[in-house]
């Protein structure tokens, strides 16, 4: 999310630097945000999706966090 925010600020700053602005940069920010939210929702849904991970990985991470 930090990277998305950084790029969004860079795009807005780059577009604001010229008086006419860059028209093609306007749809970039909503696209970045929708991709970020899609990936977050995809990870949250455990039954399938674009991002696939094994349940064992999450269980081992949970156990290692509880050990500390």
Short mmCIF file of N, CA, C and O in Angstrom, two decimals, residues 5-62:
data_model
loop_
_atom_site.label_atom_id
_atom_site.label_comp_id
_atom_site.label_asym_id
_atom_site.label_seq_id
_atom_site.Cartn_x
_atom_site.Cartn_y
_atom_site.Cartn_z
N UNK A 5 0.74 4.31 -2.70
CA UNK A 5 0.63 5.71 -2.30
C UNK A 5 1.78 6.55 -2.84
O UNK A 5 1.58 7.69 -3.29
N UNK A 6 2.98 5.99 -2.83
CA UNK A 6 4.14 6.71 -3.35
C UNK A 6 3.98 7.00 -4.84
O UNK A 6 4.18 8.14 -5.30
N UNK A 7 3.60 5.99 -5.61
CA UNK A 7 3.43 6.19 -7.05
C UNK A 7 2.26 7.13 -7.35
O UNK A 7 2.31 7.91 -8.30
N UNK A 8 1.22 7.08 -6.55
CA UNK A 8 0.09 7.99 -6.75
C UNK A 8 0.53 9.44 -6.54
O UNK A 8 0.18 10.32 -7.33
N UNK A 9 1.31 9.68 -5.50
CA UNK A 9 1.80 11.03 -5.27
C UNK A 9 2.75 11.48 -6.36
O UNK A 9 2.74 12.65 -6.77
N UNK A 10 3.58 10.57 -6.84
CA UNK A 10 4.48 10.93 -7.94
C UNK A 10 3.71 11.27 -9.21
O UNK A 10 4.05 12.24 -9.91
N UNK A 11 2.69 10.50 -9.52
CA UNK A 11 1.89 10.78 -10.71
C UNK A 11 1.14 12.10 -10.60
O UNK A 11 1.07 12.87 -11.56
N UNK A 12 0.58 12.37 -9.45
CA UNK A 12 -0.14 13.62 -9.26
C UNK A 12 0.83 14.80 -9.33
O UNK A 12 0.55 15.81 -9.96
N UNK A 13 1.98 14.66 -8.72
CA UNK A 13 2.98 15.73 -8.78
C UNK A 13 3.51 15.95 -10.18
O UNK A 13 3.70 17.09 -10.61
N UNK A 14 3.72 14.88 -10.92
CA UNK A 14 4.20 15.01 -12.29
C UNK A 14 3.15 15.67 -13.17
O UNK A 14 3.47 16.52 -14.01
N UNK A 15 1.89 15.33 -12.98
CA UNK A 15 0.82 15.94 -13.76
C UNK A 15 0.57 17.39 -13.39
O UNK A 15 0.17 18.20 -14.24
N UNK A 16 0.81 17.76 -12.15
CA UNK A 16 0.58 19.14 -11.70
C UNK A 16 1.71 20.07 -12.10
O UNK A 16 1.54 21.28 -12.06
N UNK A 17 2.81 19.54 -12.53
CA UNK A 17 3.96 20.38 -12.84
C UNK A 17 3.75 21.19 -14.12
O UNK A 17 4.26 22.29 -14.24
N UNK A 18 2.99 20.68 -15.06
CA UNK A 18 2.73 21.43 -16.28
C UNK A 18 1.36 22.10 -16.18
O UNK A 18 0.48 21.63 -15.47
N UNK A 19 1.20 23.19 -16.90
CA UNK A 19 -0.05 23.94 -16.83
C UNK A 19 -1.20 23.16 -17.45
O UNK A 19 -2.33 23.19 -16.96
N UNK A 20 -0.94 22.43 -18.55
CA UNK A 20 -2.01 21.70 -19.21
C UNK A 20 -2.28 20.34 -18.56
O UNK A 20 -3.35 19.79 -18.67
N UNK A 21 -1.30 19.79 -17.86
CA UNK A 21 -1.46 18.48 -17.23
C UNK A 21 -1.36 17.37 -18.25
O UNK A 21 -1.41 17.58 -19.45
N UNK A 22 -1.20 16.20 -17.78
CA UNK A 22 -1.13 15.03 -18.64
C UNK A 22 -2.44 14.28 -18.54
O UNK A 22 -2.77 13.71 -17.50
N UNK A 23 -3.19 14.26 -19.62
CA UNK A 23 -4.52 13.65 -19.61
C UNK A 23 -4.46 12.13 -19.42
O UNK A 23 -5.37 11.54 -18.85
N UNK A 24 -3.39 11.50 -19.87
CA UNK A 24 -3.32 10.05 -19.75
C UNK A 24 -3.01 9.60 -18.33
O UNK A 24 -3.18 8.43 -18.01
N UNK A 25 -2.58 10.49 -17.46
CA UNK A 25 -2.28 10.12 -16.08
C UNK A 25 -3.53 10.07 -15.20
O UNK A 25 -3.50 9.49 -14.12
N UNK A 26 -4.61 10.66 -15.65
CA UNK A 26 -5.83 10.72 -14.83
C UNK A 26 -6.37 9.32 -14.52
O UNK A 26 -6.70 9.03 -13.38
N UNK A 27 -6.47 8.39 -15.48
CA UNK A 27 -7.00 7.06 -15.13
C UNK A 27 -5.99 6.14 -14.45
O UNK A 27 -6.37 5.06 -14.00
N UNK A 28 -4.75 6.54 -14.34
CA UNK A 28 -3.73 5.65 -13.76
C UNK A 28 -3.97 5.45 -12.27
O UNK A 28 -3.88 4.33 -11.76
N UNK A 29 -4.27 6.50 -11.54
CA UNK A 29 -4.48 6.39 -10.09
C UNK A 29 -5.65 5.47 -9.75
O UNK A 29 -5.50 4.57 -8.91
N UNK A 30 -6.83 5.62 -10.38
CA UNK A 30 -7.89 4.65 -10.06
C UNK A 30 -7.54 3.21 -10.44
O UNK A 30 -7.94 2.28 -9.75
N UNK A 31 -6.78 3.04 -11.51
CA UNK A 31 -6.37 1.69 -11.89
C UNK A 31 -5.43 1.09 -10.84
O UNK A 31 -5.57 -0.07 -10.46
N UNK A 32 -4.48 1.87 -10.35
CA UNK A 32 -3.56 1.39 -9.31
C UNK A 32 -4.32 1.02 -8.05
O UNK A 32 -4.06 -0.02 -7.43
N UNK A 33 -5.26 1.86 -7.66
CA UNK A 33 -6.03 1.58 -6.46
C UNK A 33 -6.91 0.34 -6.63
O UNK A 33 -7.02 -0.48 -5.71
N UNK A 34 -7.52 0.20 -7.79
CA UNK A 34 -8.37 -0.98 -8.00
C UNK A 34 -7.54 -2.26 -8.03
O UNK A 34 -7.99 -3.29 -7.50
N UNK A 35 -6.35 -2.22 -8.59
CA UNK A 35 -5.47 -3.40 -8.58
C UNK A 35 -5.06 -3.74 -7.15
O UNK A 35 -5.07 -4.91 -6.76
N UNK A 36 -4.72 -2.72 -6.37
CA UNK A 36 -4.31 -2.97 -4.98
C UNK A 36 -5.46 -3.58 -4.18
O UNK A 36 -5.26 -4.56 -3.45
N UNK A 37 -6.67 -3.03 -4.31
CA UNK A 37 -7.81 -3.57 -3.58
C UNK A 37 -8.17 -4.97 -4.07
O UNK A 37 -8.58 -5.82 -3.29
N UNK A 38 -8.03 -5.22 -5.36
CA UNK A 38 -8.30 -6.55 -5.90
C UNK A 38 -7.35 -7.57 -5.31
O UNK A 38 -7.76 -8.66 -4.91
N UNK A 39 -6.07 -7.23 -5.23
CA UNK A 39 -5.09 -8.17 -4.68
C UNK A 39 -5.32 -8.42 -3.19
O UNK A 39 -5.17 -9.54 -2.71
N UNK A 40 -5.69 -7.39 -2.45
CA UNK A 40 -5.99 -7.55 -1.03
C UNK A 40 -7.21 -8.46 -0.86
O UNK A 40 -7.21 -9.37 -0.03
N UNK A 41 -8.25 -8.23 -1.65
CA UNK A 41 -9.46 -9.07 -1.56
C UNK A 41 -9.16 -10.49 -2.00
O UNK A 41 -9.74 -11.44 -1.47
N UNK A 42 -8.27 -10.66 -2.96
CA UNK A 42 -7.93 -11.99 -3.44
C UNK A 42 -7.18 -12.79 -2.38
O UNK A 42 -7.43 -13.97 -2.22
N UNK A 43 -6.30 -12.16 -1.67
CA UNK A 43 -5.58 -12.84 -0.59
C UNK A 43 -6.54 -13.19 0.54
O UNK A 43 -6.42 -14.23 1.18
N UNK A 44 -7.53 -12.33 0.77
CA UNK A 44 -8.48 -12.55 1.86
C UNK A 44 -9.40 -13.73 1.58
O UNK A 44 -9.87 -14.38 2.52
N UNK A 45 -9.67 -14.04 0.33
CA UNK A 45 -10.53 -15.17 -0.03
C UNK A 45 -9.73 -16.45 -0.10
O UNK A 45 -8.95 -16.63 -1.03
N UNK A 46 -9.90 -17.38 0.85
CA UNK A 46 -9.03 -18.54 0.93
C UNK A 46 -9.34 -19.65 -0.07
O UNK A 46 -8.55 -20.55 -0.26
N UNK A 47 -10.48 -19.64 -0.73
CA UNK A 47 -10.89 -20.78 -1.54
C UNK A 47 -10.34 -20.77 -2.96
O UNK A 47 -10.39 -21.75 -3.66
N UNK A 48 -9.83 -19.69 -3.43
CA UNK A 48 -9.30 -19.64 -4.79
C UNK A 48 -9.08 -18.20 -5.21
O UNK A 48 -9.39 -17.27 -4.49
N UNK A 49 -8.53 -18.05 -6.37
CA UNK A 49 -8.29 -16.72 -6.89
C UNK A 49 -7.01 -16.68 -7.70
O UNK A 49 -6.47 -17.71 -8.10
N UNK A 50 -6.52 -15.49 -7.92
CA UNK A 50 -5.31 -15.27 -8.72
C UNK A 50 -4.07 -15.66 -7.92
O UNK A 50 -3.17 -16.32 -8.42
N UNK A 51 -4.03 -15.25 -6.67
CA UNK A 51 -2.90 -15.55 -5.80
C UNK A 51 -3.21 -16.84 -5.04
O UNK A 51 -4.23 -16.94 -4.36
N UNK A 52 -2.35 -17.82 -5.16
CA UNK A 52 -2.56 -19.11 -4.50
C UNK A 52 -1.44 -19.36 -3.51
O UNK A 52 -0.26 -19.15 -3.82
N UNK A 53 -1.78 -19.76 -2.32
CA UNK A 53 -0.79 -20.11 -1.32
C UNK A 53 -1.30 -21.31 -0.54
O UNK A 53 -2.49 -21.56 -0.46
N UNK A 54 -0.38 -22.04 0.01
CA UNK A 54 -0.73 -23.23 0.77
C UNK A 54 -1.09 -22.85 2.21
O UNK A 54 -0.49 -21.96 2.80
N UNK A 55 -2.04 -23.54 2.75
CA UNK A 55 -2.48 -23.28 4.11
C UNK A 55 -1.37 -23.54 5.12
O UNK A 55 -1.27 -22.88 6.14
N UNK A 56 -0.50 -24.47 4.80
CA UNK A 56 0.61 -24.81 5.69
C UNK A 56 1.50 -23.59 5.91
O UNK A 56 2.01 -23.38 7.02
N UNK A 57 1.70 -22.77 4.89
CA UNK A 57 2.54 -21.59 5.03
C UNK A 57 1.95 -20.61 6.05
O UNK A 57 2.68 -20.04 6.88
N UNK A 58 0.64 -20.41 6.00
CA UNK A 58 0.01 -19.50 6.96
C UNK A 58 0.03 -20.08 8.38
O UNK A 58 0.21 -19.34 9.35
N UNK A 59 -0.15 -21.38 8.50
CA UNK A 59 -0.12 -21.99 9.82
C UNK A 59 1.27 -21.91 10.44
O UNK A 59 1.41 -21.63 11.63
N UNK A 60 2.30 -22.15 9.64
CA UNK A 60 3.66 -22.05 10.18
C UNK A 60 4.01 -20.61 10.55
O UNK A 60 4.71 -20.37 11.53
N UNK A 61 3.52 -19.64 9.78
CA UNK A 61 3.73 -18.24 10.12
C UNK A 61 3.04 -17.90 11.43
O UNK A 61 3.62 -17.24 12.30
N UNK A 62 1.81 -18.37 11.60
CA UNK A 62 1.08 -18.12 12.83
C UNK A 62 1.80 -18.72 14.04
O UNK A 62 1.89 -18.09 15.09
#
